[in-house]
């Protein structure tokens, strides 16, 4: 029986990062992926709880990009009463900037992971969140809309 952290990766391209995270977190970790809205709902409702949820802030899938995003994942967690710390993964450009402003205000959100920094900071972010911490702005800048 796994005794490590339980992690959900909610992203259209979750299969790309899943093997790396599984290896980095070890054999005791449970890493589940959900690549669309139906899979997110299923994973959240079929499990007691995840220790951390990593969700794309905006989906990298043109078919759902404007109809389903990380804030919807957060809403599914809330409606299912499956609260968990959430790390939003972001590119940090375009439409995401407005989402970032809203995302960082949510109490479940422990921080923003910048995809451009590579996979190792994501492992660090997951470890921080599993231990009950929040991602510091110095190490994991949110990068929302400029003050002006």
mmCIF file with all atom_site columns, C-alpha atoms in Angstrom:
data_model
loop_
_atom_site.group_PDB
_atom_site.id
_atom_site.type_symbol
_atom_site.label_atom_id
_atom_site.label_alt_id
_atom_site.label_comp_id
_atom_site.label_asym_id
_atom_site.label_entity_id
_atom_site.label_seq_id
_atom_site.pdbx_PDB_ins_code
_atom_site.Cartn_x
_atom_site.Cartn_y
_atom_site.Cartn_z
_atom_site.occupancy
_atom_site.B_iso_or_equiv
_atom_site.pdbx_formal_charge
_atom_site.auth_seq_id
_atom_site.auth_comp_id
_atom_site.auth_asym_id
_atom_site.auth_atom_id
_atom_site.pdbx_PDB_model_num
ATOM 1   C CA . UNK A 1 1   ? 0.000   0.000  0.000   1.00 0.00 ? 1   UNK A CA 1
ATOM 2   C CA . UNK A 1 2   ? 1.448   3.398  -0.966  1.00 0.00 ? 2   UNK A CA 1
ATOM 3   C CA . UNK A 1 3   ? 2.500   5.508  1.986   1.00 0.00 ? 3   UNK A CA 1
ATOM 4   C CA . UNK A 1 4   ? 3.779   8.574  0.174   1.00 0.00 ? 4   UNK A CA 1
ATOM 5   C CA . UNK A 1 5   ? 1.967   11.672 -1.017  1.00 0.00 ? 5   UNK A CA 1
ATOM 6   C CA . UNK A 1 6   ? -1.150  11.430 -3.165  1.00 0.00 ? 6   UNK A CA 1
ATOM 7   C CA . UNK A 1 7   ? -0.894  13.816 -6.091  1.00 0.00 ? 7   UNK A CA 1
ATOM 8   C CA . UNK A 1 8   ? -3.361  14.695 -8.843  1.00 0.00 ? 8   UNK A CA 1
ATOM 9   C CA . UNK A 1 9   ? -2.050  16.314 -12.019 1.00 0.00 ? 9   UNK A CA 1
ATOM 10  C CA . UNK A 1 10  ? -4.961  17.985 -13.782 1.00 0.00 ? 10  UNK A CA 1
ATOM 11  C CA . UNK A 1 11  ? -3.672  19.087 -17.171 1.00 0.00 ? 11  UNK A CA 1
ATOM 12  C CA . UNK A 1 12  ? -4.261  18.375 -20.830 1.00 0.00 ? 12  UNK A CA 1
ATOM 13  C CA . UNK A 1 13  ? -0.632  17.243 -21.146 1.00 0.00 ? 13  UNK A CA 1
ATOM 14  C CA . UNK A 1 14  ? -0.384  15.500 -17.759 1.00 0.00 ? 14  UNK A CA 1
ATOM 15  C CA . UNK A 1 15  ? 1.157   12.359 -19.280 1.00 0.00 ? 15  UNK A CA 1
ATOM 16  C CA . UNK A 1 16  ? 4.301   14.314 -20.095 1.00 0.00 ? 16  UNK A CA 1
ATOM 17  C CA . UNK A 1 17  ? 5.179   15.221 -16.488 1.00 0.00 ? 17  UNK A CA 1
ATOM 18  C CA . UNK A 1 18  ? 3.656   12.205 -14.707 1.00 0.00 ? 18  UNK A CA 1
ATOM 19  C CA . UNK A 1 19  ? 6.625   9.795  -15.124 1.00 0.00 ? 19  UNK A CA 1
ATOM 20  C CA . UNK A 1 20  ? 9.092   12.397 -13.891 1.00 0.00 ? 20  UNK A CA 1
ATOM 21  C CA . UNK A 1 21  ? 7.002   13.214 -10.814 1.00 0.00 ? 21  UNK A CA 1
ATOM 22  C CA . UNK A 1 22  ? 6.410   9.542  -10.026 1.00 0.00 ? 22  UNK A CA 1
ATOM 23  C CA . UNK A 1 23  ? 10.145  8.862  -10.148 1.00 0.00 ? 23  UNK A CA 1
ATOM 24  C CA . UNK A 1 24  ? 11.036  11.982 -8.151  1.00 0.00 ? 24  UNK A CA 1
ATOM 25  C CA . UNK A 1 25  ? 8.429   11.349 -5.444  1.00 0.00 ? 25  UNK A CA 1
ATOM 26  C CA . UNK A 1 26  ? 9.310   7.665  -5.113  1.00 0.00 ? 26  UNK A CA 1
ATOM 27  C CA . UNK A 1 27  ? 7.529   4.342  -5.186  1.00 0.00 ? 27  UNK A CA 1
ATOM 28  C CA . UNK A 1 28  ? 5.367   5.183  -2.176  1.00 0.00 ? 28  UNK A CA 1
ATOM 29  C CA . UNK A 1 29  ? 3.761   8.138  -3.930  1.00 0.00 ? 29  UNK A CA 1
ATOM 30  C CA . UNK A 1 30  ? 0.488   7.948  -5.819  1.00 0.00 ? 30  UNK A CA 1
ATOM 31  C CA . UNK A 1 31  ? 0.483   10.128 -8.911  1.00 0.00 ? 31  UNK A CA 1
ATOM 32  C CA . UNK A 1 32  ? -2.803  10.271 -10.793 1.00 0.00 ? 32  UNK A CA 1
ATOM 33  C CA . UNK A 1 33  ? -3.523  12.206 -13.960 1.00 0.00 ? 33  UNK A CA 1
ATOM 34  C CA . UNK A 1 34  ? -6.663  13.793 -15.339 1.00 0.00 ? 34  UNK A CA 1
ATOM 35  C CA . UNK A 1 35  ? -6.464  15.155 -18.855 1.00 0.00 ? 35  UNK A CA 1
ATOM 36  C CA . UNK A 1 36  ? -9.990  16.498 -19.279 1.00 0.00 ? 36  UNK A CA 1
ATOM 37  C CA . UNK A 1 37  ? -12.980 17.682 -17.274 1.00 0.00 ? 37  UNK A CA 1
ATOM 38  C CA . UNK A 1 38  ? -14.588 14.241 -16.989 1.00 0.00 ? 38  UNK A CA 1
ATOM 39  C CA . UNK A 1 39  ? -11.333 12.691 -15.758 1.00 0.00 ? 39  UNK A CA 1
ATOM 40  C CA . UNK A 1 40  ? -10.888 15.479 -13.194 1.00 0.00 ? 40  UNK A CA 1
ATOM 41  C CA . UNK A 1 41  ? -14.378 14.855 -11.843 1.00 0.00 ? 41  UNK A CA 1
ATOM 42  C CA . UNK A 1 42  ? -13.801 11.104 -11.746 1.00 0.00 ? 42  UNK A CA 1
ATOM 43  C CA . UNK A 1 43  ? -10.414 11.294 -10.017 1.00 0.00 ? 43  UNK A CA 1
ATOM 44  C CA . UNK A 1 44  ? -11.681 13.714 -7.387  1.00 0.00 ? 44  UNK A CA 1
ATOM 45  C CA . UNK A 1 45  ? -14.913 11.866 -6.652  1.00 0.00 ? 45  UNK A CA 1
ATOM 46  C CA . UNK A 1 46  ? -13.328 8.378  -6.669  1.00 0.00 ? 46  UNK A CA 1
ATOM 47  C CA . UNK A 1 47  ? -10.669 9.186  -4.051  1.00 0.00 ? 47  UNK A CA 1
ATOM 48  C CA . UNK A 1 48  ? -10.957 10.166 -0.442  1.00 0.00 ? 48  UNK A CA 1
ATOM 49  C CA . UNK A 1 49  ? -8.505  13.027 -0.808  1.00 0.00 ? 49  UNK A CA 1
ATOM 50  C CA . UNK A 1 50  ? -5.351  14.164 -2.571  1.00 0.00 ? 50  UNK A CA 1
ATOM 51  C CA . UNK A 1 51  ? -2.471  15.668 -0.611  1.00 0.00 ? 51  UNK A CA 1
ATOM 52  C CA . UNK A 1 52  ? -1.749  18.096 -3.456  1.00 0.00 ? 52  UNK A CA 1
ATOM 53  C CA . UNK A 1 53  ? -3.395  18.983 -6.752  1.00 0.00 ? 53  UNK A CA 1
ATOM 54  C CA . UNK A 1 54  ? -1.300  20.441 -9.554  1.00 0.00 ? 54  UNK A CA 1
ATOM 55  C CA . UNK A 1 55  ? -3.562  21.982 -12.185 1.00 0.00 ? 55  UNK A CA 1
ATOM 56  C CA . UNK A 1 56  ? -2.850  23.863 -15.370 1.00 0.00 ? 56  UNK A CA 1
ATOM 57  C CA . UNK A 1 57  ? -4.195  27.343 -14.902 1.00 0.00 ? 57  UNK A CA 1
ATOM 58  C CA . UNK A 1 58  ? -5.281  27.344 -18.532 1.00 0.00 ? 58  UNK A CA 1
ATOM 59  C CA . UNK A 1 59  ? -5.612  24.131 -20.490 1.00 0.00 ? 59  UNK A CA 1
ATOM 60  C CA . UNK A 1 60  ? -3.192  23.609 -23.384 1.00 0.00 ? 60  UNK A CA 1
ATOM 61  C CA . UNK A 1 61  ? -5.985  22.204 -25.478 1.00 0.00 ? 61  UNK A CA 1
ATOM 62  C CA . UNK A 1 62  ? -7.739  24.516 -27.906 1.00 0.00 ? 62  UNK A CA 1
ATOM 63  C CA . UNK A 1 63  ? -10.984 22.540 -27.690 1.00 0.00 ? 63  UNK A CA 1
ATOM 64  C CA . UNK A 1 64  ? -11.398 23.275 -23.962 1.00 0.00 ? 64  UNK A CA 1
ATOM 65  C CA . UNK A 1 65  ? -9.097  26.257 -23.417 1.00 0.00 ? 65  UNK A CA 1
ATOM 66  C CA . UNK A 1 66  ? -11.952 28.714 -22.925 1.00 0.00 ? 66  UNK A CA 1
ATOM 67  C CA . UNK A 1 67  ? -14.490 26.365 -21.351 1.00 0.00 ? 67  UNK A CA 1
ATOM 68  C CA . UNK A 1 68  ? -12.437 24.574 -18.675 1.00 0.00 ? 68  UNK A CA 1
ATOM 69  C CA . UNK A 1 69  ? -9.426  25.737 -16.690 1.00 0.00 ? 69  UNK A CA 1
ATOM 70  C CA . UNK A 1 70  ? -7.652  25.403 -13.363 1.00 0.00 ? 70  UNK A CA 1
ATOM 71  C CA . UNK A 1 71  ? -10.230 27.534 -11.574 1.00 0.00 ? 71  UNK A CA 1
ATOM 72  C CA . UNK A 1 72  ? -12.829 24.963 -12.650 1.00 0.00 ? 72  UNK A CA 1
ATOM 73  C CA . UNK A 1 73  ? -10.655 22.215 -11.127 1.00 0.00 ? 73  UNK A CA 1
ATOM 74  C CA . UNK A 1 74  ? -10.645 24.194 -7.889  1.00 0.00 ? 74  UNK A CA 1
ATOM 75  C CA . UNK A 1 75  ? -14.431 24.489 -8.036  1.00 0.00 ? 75  UNK A CA 1
ATOM 76  C CA . UNK A 1 76  ? -14.783 20.710 -8.535  1.00 0.00 ? 76  UNK A CA 1
ATOM 77  C CA . UNK A 1 77  ? -12.611 20.141 -5.446  1.00 0.00 ? 77  UNK A CA 1
ATOM 78  C CA . UNK A 1 78  ? -14.771 22.516 -3.425  1.00 0.00 ? 78  UNK A CA 1
ATOM 79  C CA . UNK A 1 79  ? -18.091 21.084 -4.630  1.00 0.00 ? 79  UNK A CA 1
ATOM 80  C CA . UNK A 1 80  ? -16.889 17.537 -3.917  1.00 0.00 ? 80  UNK A CA 1
ATOM 81  C CA . UNK A 1 81  ? -15.720 18.513 -0.429  1.00 0.00 ? 81  UNK A CA 1
ATOM 82  C CA . UNK A 1 82  ? -12.265 17.167 -1.337  1.00 0.00 ? 82  UNK A CA 1
ATOM 83  C CA . UNK A 1 83  ? -10.224 20.186 -0.293  1.00 0.00 ? 83  UNK A CA 1
ATOM 84  C CA . UNK A 1 84  ? -6.503  20.003 -1.024  1.00 0.00 ? 84  UNK A CA 1
ATOM 85  C CA . UNK A 1 85  ? -3.645  22.430 -1.482  1.00 0.00 ? 85  UNK A CA 1
ATOM 86  C CA . UNK A 1 86  ? -3.537  23.518 -5.118  1.00 0.00 ? 86  UNK A CA 1
ATOM 87  C CA . UNK A 1 87  ? -0.503  24.484 -7.172  1.00 0.00 ? 87  UNK A CA 1
ATOM 88  C CA . UNK A 1 88  ? -1.373  26.170 -10.437 1.00 0.00 ? 88  UNK A CA 1
ATOM 89  C CA . UNK A 1 89  ? 0.997   25.546 -13.334 1.00 0.00 ? 89  UNK A CA 1
ATOM 90  C CA . UNK A 1 90  ? 1.258   28.526 -15.654 1.00 0.00 ? 90  UNK A CA 1
ATOM 91  C CA . UNK A 1 91  ? 3.098   29.775 -18.703 1.00 0.00 ? 91  UNK A CA 1
ATOM 92  C CA . UNK A 1 92  ? 2.527   33.336 -17.512 1.00 0.00 ? 92  UNK A CA 1
ATOM 93  C CA . UNK A 1 93  ? 1.420   35.039 -20.694 1.00 0.00 ? 93  UNK A CA 1
ATOM 94  C CA . UNK A 1 94  ? -1.690  36.059 -22.585 1.00 0.00 ? 94  UNK A CA 1
ATOM 95  C CA . UNK A 1 95  ? -5.022  35.017 -21.154 1.00 0.00 ? 95  UNK A CA 1
ATOM 96  C CA . UNK A 1 96  ? -3.351  33.500 -18.100 1.00 0.00 ? 96  UNK A CA 1
ATOM 97  C CA . UNK A 1 97  ? -2.452  36.883 -16.636 1.00 0.00 ? 97  UNK A CA 1
ATOM 98  C CA . UNK A 1 98  ? -6.060  37.644 -15.746 1.00 0.00 ? 98  UNK A CA 1
ATOM 99  C CA . UNK A 1 99  ? -6.502  34.125 -14.367 1.00 0.00 ? 99  UNK A CA 1
ATOM 100 C CA . UNK A 1 100 ? -3.369  34.529 -12.234 1.00 0.00 ? 100 UNK A CA 1
ATOM 101 C CA . UNK A 1 101 ? -4.831  37.522 -10.447 1.00 0.00 ? 101 UNK A CA 1
ATOM 102 C CA . UNK A 1 102 ? -7.915  35.518 -9.505  1.00 0.00 ? 102 UNK A CA 1
ATOM 103 C CA . UNK A 1 103 ? -6.025  32.293 -8.778  1.00 0.00 ? 103 UNK A CA 1
ATOM 104 C CA . UNK A 1 104 ? -3.613  33.681 -6.213  1.00 0.00 ? 104 UNK A CA 1
ATOM 105 C CA . UNK A 1 105 ? -6.544  35.069 -4.197  1.00 0.00 ? 105 UNK A CA 1
ATOM 106 C CA . UNK A 1 106 ? -8.030  31.608 -3.586  1.00 0.00 ? 106 UNK A CA 1
ATOM 107 C CA . UNK A 1 107 ? -7.364  30.188 -0.097  1.00 0.00 ? 107 UNK A CA 1
ATOM 108 C CA . UNK A 1 108 ? -6.543  26.665 -1.353  1.00 0.00 ? 108 UNK A CA 1
ATOM 109 C CA . UNK A 1 109 ? -3.868  27.938 -3.723  1.00 0.00 ? 109 UNK A CA 1
ATOM 110 C CA . UNK A 1 110 ? -0.417  27.556 -2.214  1.00 0.00 ? 110 UNK A CA 1
ATOM 111 C CA . UNK A 1 111 ? 1.356   29.070 -5.188  1.00 0.00 ? 111 UNK A CA 1
ATOM 112 C CA . UNK A 1 112 ? 2.142   29.251 -8.865  1.00 0.00 ? 112 UNK A CA 1
ATOM 113 C CA . UNK A 1 113 ? 4.636   27.001 -10.632 1.00 0.00 ? 113 UNK A CA 1
ATOM 114 C CA . UNK A 1 114 ? 6.136   28.444 -13.819 1.00 0.00 ? 114 UNK A CA 1
ATOM 115 C CA . UNK A 1 115 ? 6.367   25.737 -16.475 1.00 0.00 ? 115 UNK A CA 1
ATOM 116 C CA . UNK A 1 116 ? 9.342   27.443 -18.105 1.00 0.00 ? 116 UNK A CA 1
ATOM 117 C CA . UNK A 1 117 ? 11.474  26.749 -15.016 1.00 0.00 ? 117 UNK A CA 1
ATOM 118 C CA . UNK A 1 118 ? 11.539  23.032 -15.792 1.00 0.00 ? 118 UNK A CA 1
ATOM 119 C CA . UNK A 1 119 ? 10.341  20.012 -13.838 1.00 0.00 ? 119 UNK A CA 1
ATOM 120 C CA . UNK A 1 120 ? 12.646  20.155 -10.799 1.00 0.00 ? 120 UNK A CA 1
ATOM 121 C CA . UNK A 1 121 ? 11.006  23.248 -9.252  1.00 0.00 ? 121 UNK A CA 1
ATOM 122 C CA . UNK A 1 122 ? 7.662   21.449 -9.569  1.00 0.00 ? 122 UNK A CA 1
ATOM 123 C CA . UNK A 1 123 ? 8.998   18.601 -7.425  1.00 0.00 ? 123 UNK A CA 1
ATOM 124 C CA . UNK A 1 124 ? 10.152  21.184 -4.882  1.00 0.00 ? 124 UNK A CA 1
ATOM 125 C CA . UNK A 1 125 ? 6.746   22.901 -4.991  1.00 0.00 ? 125 UNK A CA 1
ATOM 126 C CA . UNK A 1 126 ? 4.897   19.616 -4.438  1.00 0.00 ? 126 UNK A CA 1
ATOM 127 C CA . UNK A 1 127 ? 7.175   18.787 -1.508  1.00 0.00 ? 127 UNK A CA 1
ATOM 128 C CA . UNK A 1 128 ? 6.502   22.191 0.079   1.00 0.00 ? 128 UNK A CA 1
ATOM 129 C CA . UNK A 1 129 ? 2.739   21.798 -0.373  1.00 0.00 ? 129 UNK A CA 1
ATOM 130 C CA . UNK A 1 130 ? 2.701   18.223 0.992   1.00 0.00 ? 130 UNK A CA 1
ATOM 131 C CA . UNK A 1 131 ? 4.424   19.489 4.142   1.00 0.00 ? 131 UNK A CA 1
ATOM 132 C CA . UNK A 1 132 ? 1.719   22.161 4.558   1.00 0.00 ? 132 UNK A CA 1
ATOM 133 C CA . UNK A 1 133 ? 3.720   25.108 3.282   1.00 0.00 ? 133 UNK A CA 1
ATOM 134 C CA . UNK A 1 134 ? 3.093   27.796 0.705   1.00 0.00 ? 134 UNK A CA 1
ATOM 135 C CA . UNK A 1 135 ? 5.291   28.672 -2.230  1.00 0.00 ? 135 UNK A CA 1
ATOM 136 C CA . UNK A 1 136 ? 7.200   31.861 -1.531  1.00 0.00 ? 136 UNK A CA 1
ATOM 137 C CA . UNK A 1 137 ? 6.963   34.733 -3.987  1.00 0.00 ? 137 UNK A CA 1
ATOM 138 C CA . UNK A 1 138 ? 10.776  34.963 -4.086  1.00 0.00 ? 138 UNK A CA 1
ATOM 139 C CA . UNK A 1 139 ? 11.185  31.367 -5.279  1.00 0.00 ? 139 UNK A CA 1
ATOM 140 C CA . UNK A 1 140 ? 7.861   30.944 -7.119  1.00 0.00 ? 140 UNK A CA 1
ATOM 141 C CA . UNK A 1 141 ? 6.714   34.362 -8.402  1.00 0.00 ? 141 UNK A CA 1
ATOM 142 C CA . UNK A 1 142 ? 3.033   34.528 -9.302  1.00 0.00 ? 142 UNK A CA 1
ATOM 143 C CA . UNK A 1 143 ? 3.507   37.143 -12.005 1.00 0.00 ? 143 UNK A CA 1
ATOM 144 C CA . UNK A 1 144 ? -0.050  38.432 -12.223 1.00 0.00 ? 144 UNK A CA 1
ATOM 145 C CA . UNK A 1 145 ? -1.095  41.537 -14.075 1.00 0.00 ? 145 UNK A CA 1
ATOM 146 C CA . UNK A 1 146 ? 1.081   44.625 -13.627 1.00 0.00 ? 146 UNK A CA 1
ATOM 147 C CA . UNK A 1 147 ? -0.129  47.140 -11.046 1.00 0.00 ? 147 UNK A CA 1
ATOM 148 C CA . UNK A 1 148 ? -0.962  49.636 -13.781 1.00 0.00 ? 148 UNK A CA 1
#
